[in-house]
Amino acid sequence: MSRLLSVSLALPAATVAVTVPVAAHAQARSISASDKAQGAEANPQLLAEFGGKYDGPQAAYVEQVGKRVAVQSGLSNAQGDFTVALLNSPVENAFAIPGGYVYVTRQLLALMNSEAELASVMGHEVGHVAARHSTGRQRTAGIGSILAGVVGAVAGNSAIGQLAGAGARSAAQLYTLKYGRDQEYAADALGVRYIAAAGYNPYAAADMLEQLGASTSLTARLSGQQTGAPTWASTHPNSRERVMRARQLAQQTGKAAGQMTQDTAFLRRLDGLLYDDDPRQGVVTGQTFVHPVMRLRFTAPVGYRIANGSDAVTVAGTGGQAQFKAAAATSDLPGFVAQQFRSLGANAAPTAQAGRANGLDYAYSTVRASANGQAVDATVLAYRFPSATYFWTIVTPAGRGIGPFTPLIESVAPITAQEAARVRGKKLRIMTVKAGDTIDSLSRQMAYTDAQRDRFVTLNGLDDDATLRPGMLVKVVTEA
């Protein structure tokens, strides 16, 4: 799968003819007033849930490429009708919504090895919108954006959970759900059409799918799970068959794969890109989460995984899930816990119990709830910090209460200003291979304590036994 030498030749649009299923393409229509209103409403929510806009120099470049591809969709001939955002998120993801909004995360951008691959992701996502694939998605009643994913996962349905009352899904939950196989194939076909018309090599779509598959597999293996964390590849089902089909679509354009050459201009643009967690939003190292701005840390039990979001941190494992969030400071912790339950639709909660850990006072209550017909325990536990109230919303199988998460609860602790100053993030660095450099020697520069070689190979799209040539560019993740 040696993809470090990636096809990056721009193709003259006038010479390209792409075969696209008529049914899929026929559904495309111009951006309506309703589409614009729907997109404008969802856009602020999506930005908030995916870390906001990334402010690095790559943002303008991504916008340029995205608009170049988006106008090929037939939704609009004016680039100004599209809004393309690079998101400050450590999760590999991309999506588009009605109204001309297209998004890609910096973590997914870092995985790419050519501008054509970036264009292929943009084209695929715009294809979903052009084919109206999101119109059938229902804003199903649930417990709101706070617990919908948490309860649902415990009950065996990660899409939705129910306690009591009703609430709309968050924008991210609604617009990043899985598509069906036929919808994926239709978006693949449209995406190949768009990137070819925009002047990109259509074979990049298959290359990108293969790269995503390798990254998702590595993530799953490192986390000890059968499937990886929420990524573009998991919300857009991947398979060898789909990669092969994408190559067939490229062949139908009549263009040969072209000479293999490295897209050095693209790779150099990635230099300095923030990688993994943004320190301003907290950093996960192994089983420990540290937030230098909130001045706190906690450690997840062995076997549990930490997922860091822009406004919440989730800890999940076989014993349930817990979500950590911040609220305004209060001196009335029991009252805060009761209010959180009311916001979730619970009519009443038991009198809060008190506790203390690492010099912090906390209070919590647990109620029995229902999730998709199954009984679960839902707990709200809040800590008193000088400048804020930090709280867990915990869901476990009925009868377990906070039991599985007791070590996590007791690990929450403040950190000093000196400890906060030592929290550093990671950046992507583009290095030139020198004589004598090997995969092993360069892998040792990766800022990880585990799987350095596997991470390096996957990030650069290399075969495990690839030989590096002097003068080649490679991506290495270093301390910021």
PDB file of N, CA, C and O in Angstrom, residues 426-469:
ATOM      1  N   LYS A 426       1.043  18.384  20.274  1.00  0.00           N
ATOM      2  CA  LYS A 426       1.875  17.786  19.231  1.00  0.00           C
ATOM      3  C   LYS A 426       1.655  18.531  17.920  1.00  0.00           C
ATOM      4  O   LYS A 426       0.595  19.112  17.688  1.00  0.00           O
ATOM      5  N   LYS A 427       2.666  18.485  17.076  1.00  0.00           N
ATOM      6  CA  LYS A 427       2.562  19.097  15.755  1.00  0.00           C
ATOM      7  C   LYS A 427       3.085  18.148  14.688  1.00  0.00           C
ATOM      8  O   LYS A 427       3.912  17.282  14.958  1.00  0.00           O
ATOM      9  N   LEU A 428       2.573  18.350  13.488  1.00  0.00           N
ATOM     10  CA  LEU A 428       3.030  17.575  12.344  1.00  0.00           C
ATOM     11  C   LEU A 428       4.217  18.301  11.721  1.00  0.00           C
ATOM     12  O   LEU A 428       4.130  19.493  11.413  1.00  0.00           O
ATOM     13  N   ARG A 429       5.309  17.592  11.559  1.00  0.00           N
ATOM     14  CA  ARG A 429       6.482  18.164  10.924  1.00  0.00           C
ATOM     15  C   ARG A 429       6.800  17.403   9.640  1.00  0.00           C
ATOM     16  O   ARG A 429       6.724  16.181   9.603  1.00  0.00           O
ATOM     17  N   ILE A 430       7.148  18.156   8.614  1.00  0.00           N
ATOM     18  CA  ILE A 430       7.509  17.559   7.330  1.00  0.00           C
ATOM     19  C   ILE A 430       9.033  17.538   7.243  1.00  0.00           C
ATOM     20  O   ILE A 430       9.685  18.584   7.308  1.00  0.00           O
ATOM     21  N   MET A 431       9.587  16.333   7.131  1.00  0.00           N
ATOM     22  CA  MET A 431      11.036  16.155   7.122  1.00  0.00           C
ATOM     23  C   MET A 431      11.487  15.571   5.790  1.00  0.00           C
ATOM     24  O   MET A 431      10.767  14.805   5.145  1.00  0.00           O
ATOM     25  N   THR A 432      12.699  15.947   5.399  1.00  0.00           N
ATOM     26  CA  THR A 432      13.302  15.414   4.172  1.00  0.00           C
ATOM     27  C   THR A 432      14.174  14.221   4.524  1.00  0.00           C
ATOM     28  O   THR A 432      15.024  14.306   5.419  1.00  0.00           O
ATOM     29  N   VAL A 433      13.928  13.118   3.845  1.00  0.00           N
ATOM     30  CA  VAL A 433      14.696  11.890   4.096  1.00  0.00           C
ATOM     31  C   VAL A 433      16.142  12.102   3.654  1.00  0.00           C
ATOM     32  O   VAL A 433      16.416  12.576   2.551  1.00  0.00           O
ATOM     33  N   LYS A 434      17.051  11.750   4.535  1.00  0.00           N
ATOM     34  CA  LYS A 434      18.483  11.856   4.241  1.00  0.00           C
ATOM     35  C   LYS A 434      19.071  10.466   4.027  1.00  0.00           C
ATOM     36  O   LYS A 434      18.472   9.454   4.388  1.00  0.00           O
ATOM     37  N   ALA A 435      20.244  10.428   3.453  1.00  0.00           N
ATOM     38  CA  ALA A 435      20.926   9.156   3.230  1.00  0.00           C
ATOM     39  C   ALA A 435      21.088   8.439   4.568  1.00  0.00           C
ATOM     40  O   ALA A 435      21.523   9.033   5.551  1.00  0.00           O
ATOM     41  N   GLY A 436      20.719   7.174   4.594  1.00  0.00           N
ATOM     42  CA  GLY A 436      20.828   6.392   5.819  1.00  0.00           C
ATOM     43  C   GLY A 436      19.565   6.369   6.648  1.00  0.00           C
ATOM     44  O   GLY A 436      19.429   5.553   7.565  1.00  0.00           O
ATOM     45  N   ASP A 437      18.624   7.267   6.380  1.00  0.00           N
ATOM     46  CA  ASP A 437      17.355   7.261   7.107  1.00  0.00           C
ATOM     47  C   ASP A 437      16.528   6.038   6.723  1.00  0.00           C
ATOM     48  O   ASP A 437      16.494   5.629   5.554  1.00  0.00           O
ATOM     49  N   THR A 438      15.877   5.471   7.709  1.00  0.00           N
ATOM     50  CA  THR A 438      15.001   4.325   7.481  1.00  0.00           C
ATOM     51  C   THR A 438      13.673   4.565   8.195  1.00  0.00           C
ATOM     52  O   THR A 438      13.539   5.510   8.980  1.00  0.00           O
ATOM     53  N   ILE A 439      12.720   3.694   7.930  1.00  0.00           N
ATOM     54  CA  ILE A 439      11.450   3.784   8.654  1.00  0.00           C
ATOM     55  C   ILE A 439      11.697   3.690  10.155  1.00  0.00           C
ATOM     56  O   ILE A 439      11.119   4.449  10.944  1.00  0.00           O
ATOM     57  N   ASP A 440      12.556   2.783  10.557  1.00  0.00           N
ATOM     58  CA  ASP A 440      12.821   2.600  11.985  1.00  0.00           C
ATOM     59  C   ASP A 440      13.457   3.843  12.606  1.00  0.00           C
ATOM     60  O   ASP A 440      13.072   4.277  13.704  1.00  0.00           O
ATOM     61  N   SER A 441      14.435   4.425  11.923  1.00  0.00           N
ATOM     62  CA  SER A 441      15.131   5.573  12.513  1.00  0.00           C
ATOM     63  C   SER A 441      14.221   6.794  12.601  1.00  0.00           C
ATOM     64  O   SER A 441      14.259   7.534  13.593  1.00  0.00           O
ATOM     65  N   LEU A 442      13.392   7.017  11.584  1.00  0.00           N
ATOM     66  CA  LEU A 442      12.487   8.157  11.615  1.00  0.00           C
ATOM     67  C   LEU A 442      11.313   7.917  12.558  1.00  0.00           C
ATOM     68  O   LEU A 442      10.810   8.858  13.190  1.00  0.00           O
ATOM     69  N   SER A 443      10.880   6.676  12.672  1.00  0.00           N
ATOM     70  CA  SER A 443       9.770   6.351  13.573  1.00  0.00           C
ATOM     71  C   SER A 443      10.099   6.696  15.014  1.00  0.00           C
ATOM     72  O   SER A 443       9.218   7.079  15.791  1.00  0.00           O
ATOM     73  N   ARG A 444      11.366   6.563  15.374  1.00  0.00           N
ATOM     74  CA  ARG A 444      11.760   6.826  16.755  1.00  0.00           C
ATOM     75  C   ARG A 444      11.620   8.300  17.122  1.00  0.00           C
ATOM     76  O   ARG A 444      11.670   8.661  18.308  1.00  0.00           O
ATOM     77  N   GLN A 445      11.399   9.165  16.140  1.00  0.00           N
ATOM     78  CA  GLN A 445      11.175  10.581  16.418  1.00  0.00           C
ATOM     79  C   GLN A 445       9.703  10.898  16.665  1.00  0.00           C
ATOM     80  O   GLN A 445       9.377  12.034  17.033  1.00  0.00           O
ATOM     81  N   MET A 446       8.832   9.925  16.469  1.00  0.00           N
ATOM     82  CA  MET A 446       7.410  10.132  16.721  1.00  0.00           C
ATOM     83  C   MET A 446       7.171  10.347  18.213  1.00  0.00           C
ATOM     84  O   MET A 446       7.697   9.621  19.050  1.00  0.00           O
ATOM     85  N   ALA A 447       6.362  11.333  18.566  1.00  0.00           N
ATOM     86  CA  ALA A 447       6.150  11.728  19.963  1.00  0.00           C
ATOM     87  C   ALA A 447       5.131  10.837  20.659  1.00  0.00           C
ATOM     88  O   ALA A 447       4.114  11.301  21.180  1.00  0.00           O
ATOM     89  N   TYR A 448       5.419   9.542  20.668  1.00  0.00           N
ATOM     90  CA  TYR A 448       4.543   8.561  21.312  1.00  0.00           C
ATOM     91  C   TYR A 448       5.409   7.548  22.047  1.00  0.00           C
ATOM     92  O   TYR A 448       6.566   7.316  21.684  1.00  0.00           O
ATOM     93  N   THR A 449       4.832   6.948  23.051  1.00  0.00           N
ATOM     94  CA  THR A 449       5.549   5.915  23.800  1.00  0.00           C
ATOM     95  C   THR A 449       5.214   4.520  23.296  1.00  0.00           C
ATOM     96  O   THR A 449       5.815   3.549  23.736  1.00  0.00           O
ATOM     97  N   ASP A 450       4.231   4.432  22.372  1.00  0.00           N
ATOM     98  CA  ASP A 450       3.846   3.124  21.863  1.00  0.00           C
ATOM     99  C   ASP A 450       3.644   3.184  20.347  1.00  0.00           C
ATOM    100  O   ASP A 450       3.375   4.244  19.783  1.00  0.00           O
ATOM    101  N   ALA A 451       3.809   2.052  19.696  1.00  0.00           N
ATOM    102  CA  ALA A 451       3.500   1.859  18.274  1.00  0.00           C
ATOM    103  C   ALA A 451       4.075   2.962  17.387  1.00  0.00           C
ATOM    104  O   ALA A 451       3.426   3.401  16.437  1.00  0.00           O
ATOM    105  N   GLN A 452       5.295   3.384  17.655  1.00  0.00           N
ATOM    106  CA  GLN A 452       5.877   4.472  16.864  1.00  0.00           C
ATOM    107  C   GLN A 452       5.991   4.095  15.388  1.00  0.00           C
ATOM    108  O   GLN A 452       5.642   4.891  14.509  1.00  0.00           O
ATOM    109  N   ARG A 453       6.456   2.891  15.134  1.00  0.00           N
ATOM    110  CA  ARG A 453       6.631   2.477  13.739  1.00  0.00           C
ATOM    111  C   ARG A 453       5.296   2.358  13.017  1.00  0.00           C
ATOM    112  O   ARG A 453       5.142   2.830  11.884  1.00  0.00           O
ATOM    113  N   ASP A 454       4.328   1.742  13.667  1.00  0.00           N
ATOM    114  CA  ASP A 454       3.007   1.572  13.047  1.00  0.00           C
ATOM    115  C   ASP A 454       2.367   2.928  12.761  1.00  0.00           C
ATOM    116  O   ASP A 454       1.747   3.127  11.710  1.00  0.00           O
ATOM    117  N   ARG A 455       2.496   3.852  13.690  1.00  0.00           N
ATOM    118  CA  ARG A 455       1.929   5.188  13.489  1.00  0.00           C
ATOM    119  C   ARG A 455       2.600   5.896  12.314  1.00  0.00           C
ATOM    120  O   ARG A 455       1.948   6.546  11.500  1.00  0.00           O
ATOM    121  N   PHE A 456       3.915   5.785  12.234  1.00  0.00           N
ATOM    122  CA  PHE A 456       4.659   6.441  11.160  1.00  0.00           C
ATOM    123  C   PHE A 456       4.277   5.878   9.799  1.00  0.00           C
ATOM    124  O   PHE A 456       4.021   6.625   8.843  1.00  0.00           O
ATOM    125  N   VAL A 457       4.238   4.571   9.705  1.00  0.00           N
ATOM    126  CA  VAL A 457       3.907   3.918   8.435  1.00  0.00           C
ATOM    127  C   VAL A 457       2.498   4.297   7.980  1.00  0.00           C
ATOM    128  O   VAL A 457       2.267   4.633   6.813  1.00  0.00           O
ATOM    129  N   THR A 458       1.551   4.254   8.907  1.00  0.00           N
ATOM    130  CA  THR A 458       0.160   4.564   8.559  1.00  0.00           C
ATOM    131  C   THR A 458       0.002   6.026   8.181  1.00  0.00           C
ATOM    132  O   THR A 458      -0.667   6.363   7.197  1.00  0.00           O
ATOM    133  N   LEU A 459       0.603   6.915   8.934  1.00  0.00           N
ATOM    134  CA  LEU A 459       0.496   8.347   8.667  1.00  0.00           C
ATOM    135  C   LEU A 459       1.032   8.702   7.291  1.00  0.00           C
ATOM    136  O   LEU A 459       0.499   9.582   6.603  1.00  0.00           O
ATOM    137  N   ASN A 460       2.065   7.996   6.858  1.00  0.00           N
ATOM    138  CA  ASN A 460       2.694   8.298   5.578  1.00  0.00           C
ATOM    139  C   ASN A 460       2.225   7.408   4.433  1.00  0.00           C
ATOM    140  O   ASN A 460       2.713   7.549   3.311  1.00  0.00           O
ATOM    141  N   GLY A 461       1.269   6.512   4.699  1.00  0.00           N
ATOM    142  CA  GLY A 461       0.747   5.667   3.636  1.00  0.00           C
ATOM    143  C   GLY A 461       1.793   4.740   3.045  1.00  0.00           C
ATOM    144  O   GLY A 461       1.837   4.522   1.829  1.00  0.00           O
ATOM    145  N   LEU A 462       2.647   4.177   3.888  1.00  0.00           N
ATOM    146  CA  LEU A 462       3.751   3.334   3.432  1.00  0.00           C
ATOM    147  C   LEU A 462       3.449   1.858   3.624  1.00  0.00           C
ATOM    148  O   LEU A 462       2.756   1.482   4.572  1.00  0.00           O
ATOM    149  N   ASP A 463       4.015   1.034   2.760  1.00  0.00           N
ATOM    150  CA  ASP A 463       4.066  -0.390   3.037  1.00  0.00           C
ATOM    151  C   ASP A 463       5.033  -0.610   4.191  1.00  0.00           C
ATOM    152  O   ASP A 463       5.977   0.167   4.395  1.00  0.00           O
ATOM    153  N   ASP A 464       4.802  -1.666   4.953  1.00  0.00           N
ATOM    154  CA  ASP A 464       5.630  -1.915   6.122  1.00  0.00           C
ATOM    155  C   ASP A 464       7.096  -2.138   5.753  1.00  0.00           C
ATOM    156  O   ASP A 464       7.998  -1.843   6.529  1.00  0.00           O
ATOM    157  N   ASP A 465       7.345  -2.657   4.540  1.00  0.00           N
ATOM    158  CA  ASP A 465       8.717  -2.950   4.125  1.00  0.00           C
ATOM    159  C   ASP A 465       9.241  -1.935   3.110  1.00  0.00           C
ATOM    160  O   ASP A 465      10.194  -2.208   2.383  1.00  0.00           O
ATOM    161  N   ALA A 466       8.638  -0.763   3.065  1.00  0.00           N
ATOM    162  CA  ALA A 466       9.038   0.250   2.089  1.00  0.00           C
ATOM    163  C   ALA A 466      10.461   0.735   2.354  1.00  0.00           C
ATOM    164  O   ALA A 466      10.938   0.752   3.487  1.00  0.00           O
ATOM    165  N   THR A 467      11.144   1.119   1.278  1.00  0.00           N
ATOM    166  CA  THR A 467      12.480   1.696   1.375  1.00  0.00           C
ATOM    167  C   THR A 467      12.382   3.197   1.110  1.00  0.00           C
ATOM    168  O   THR A 467      11.815   3.618   0.093  1.00  0.00           O
ATOM    169  N   LEU A 468      12.892   3.987   2.007  1.00  0.00           N
ATOM    170  CA  LEU A 468      12.843   5.431   1.845  1.00  0.00           C
ATOM    171  C   LEU A 468      14.005   5.899   0.984  1.00  0.00           C
ATOM    172  O   LEU A 468      15.135   5.425   1.123  1.00  0.00           O
ATOM    173  N   ARG A 469      13.727   6.864   0.101  1.00  0.00           N
ATOM    174  CA  ARG A 469      14.741   7.417  -0.779  1.00  0.00           C
ATOM    175  C   ARG A 469      15.153   8.808  -0.298  1.00  0.00           C
ATOM    176  O   ARG A 469      14.299   9.611   0.109  1.00  0.00           O
TER     177      ARG A 469
END
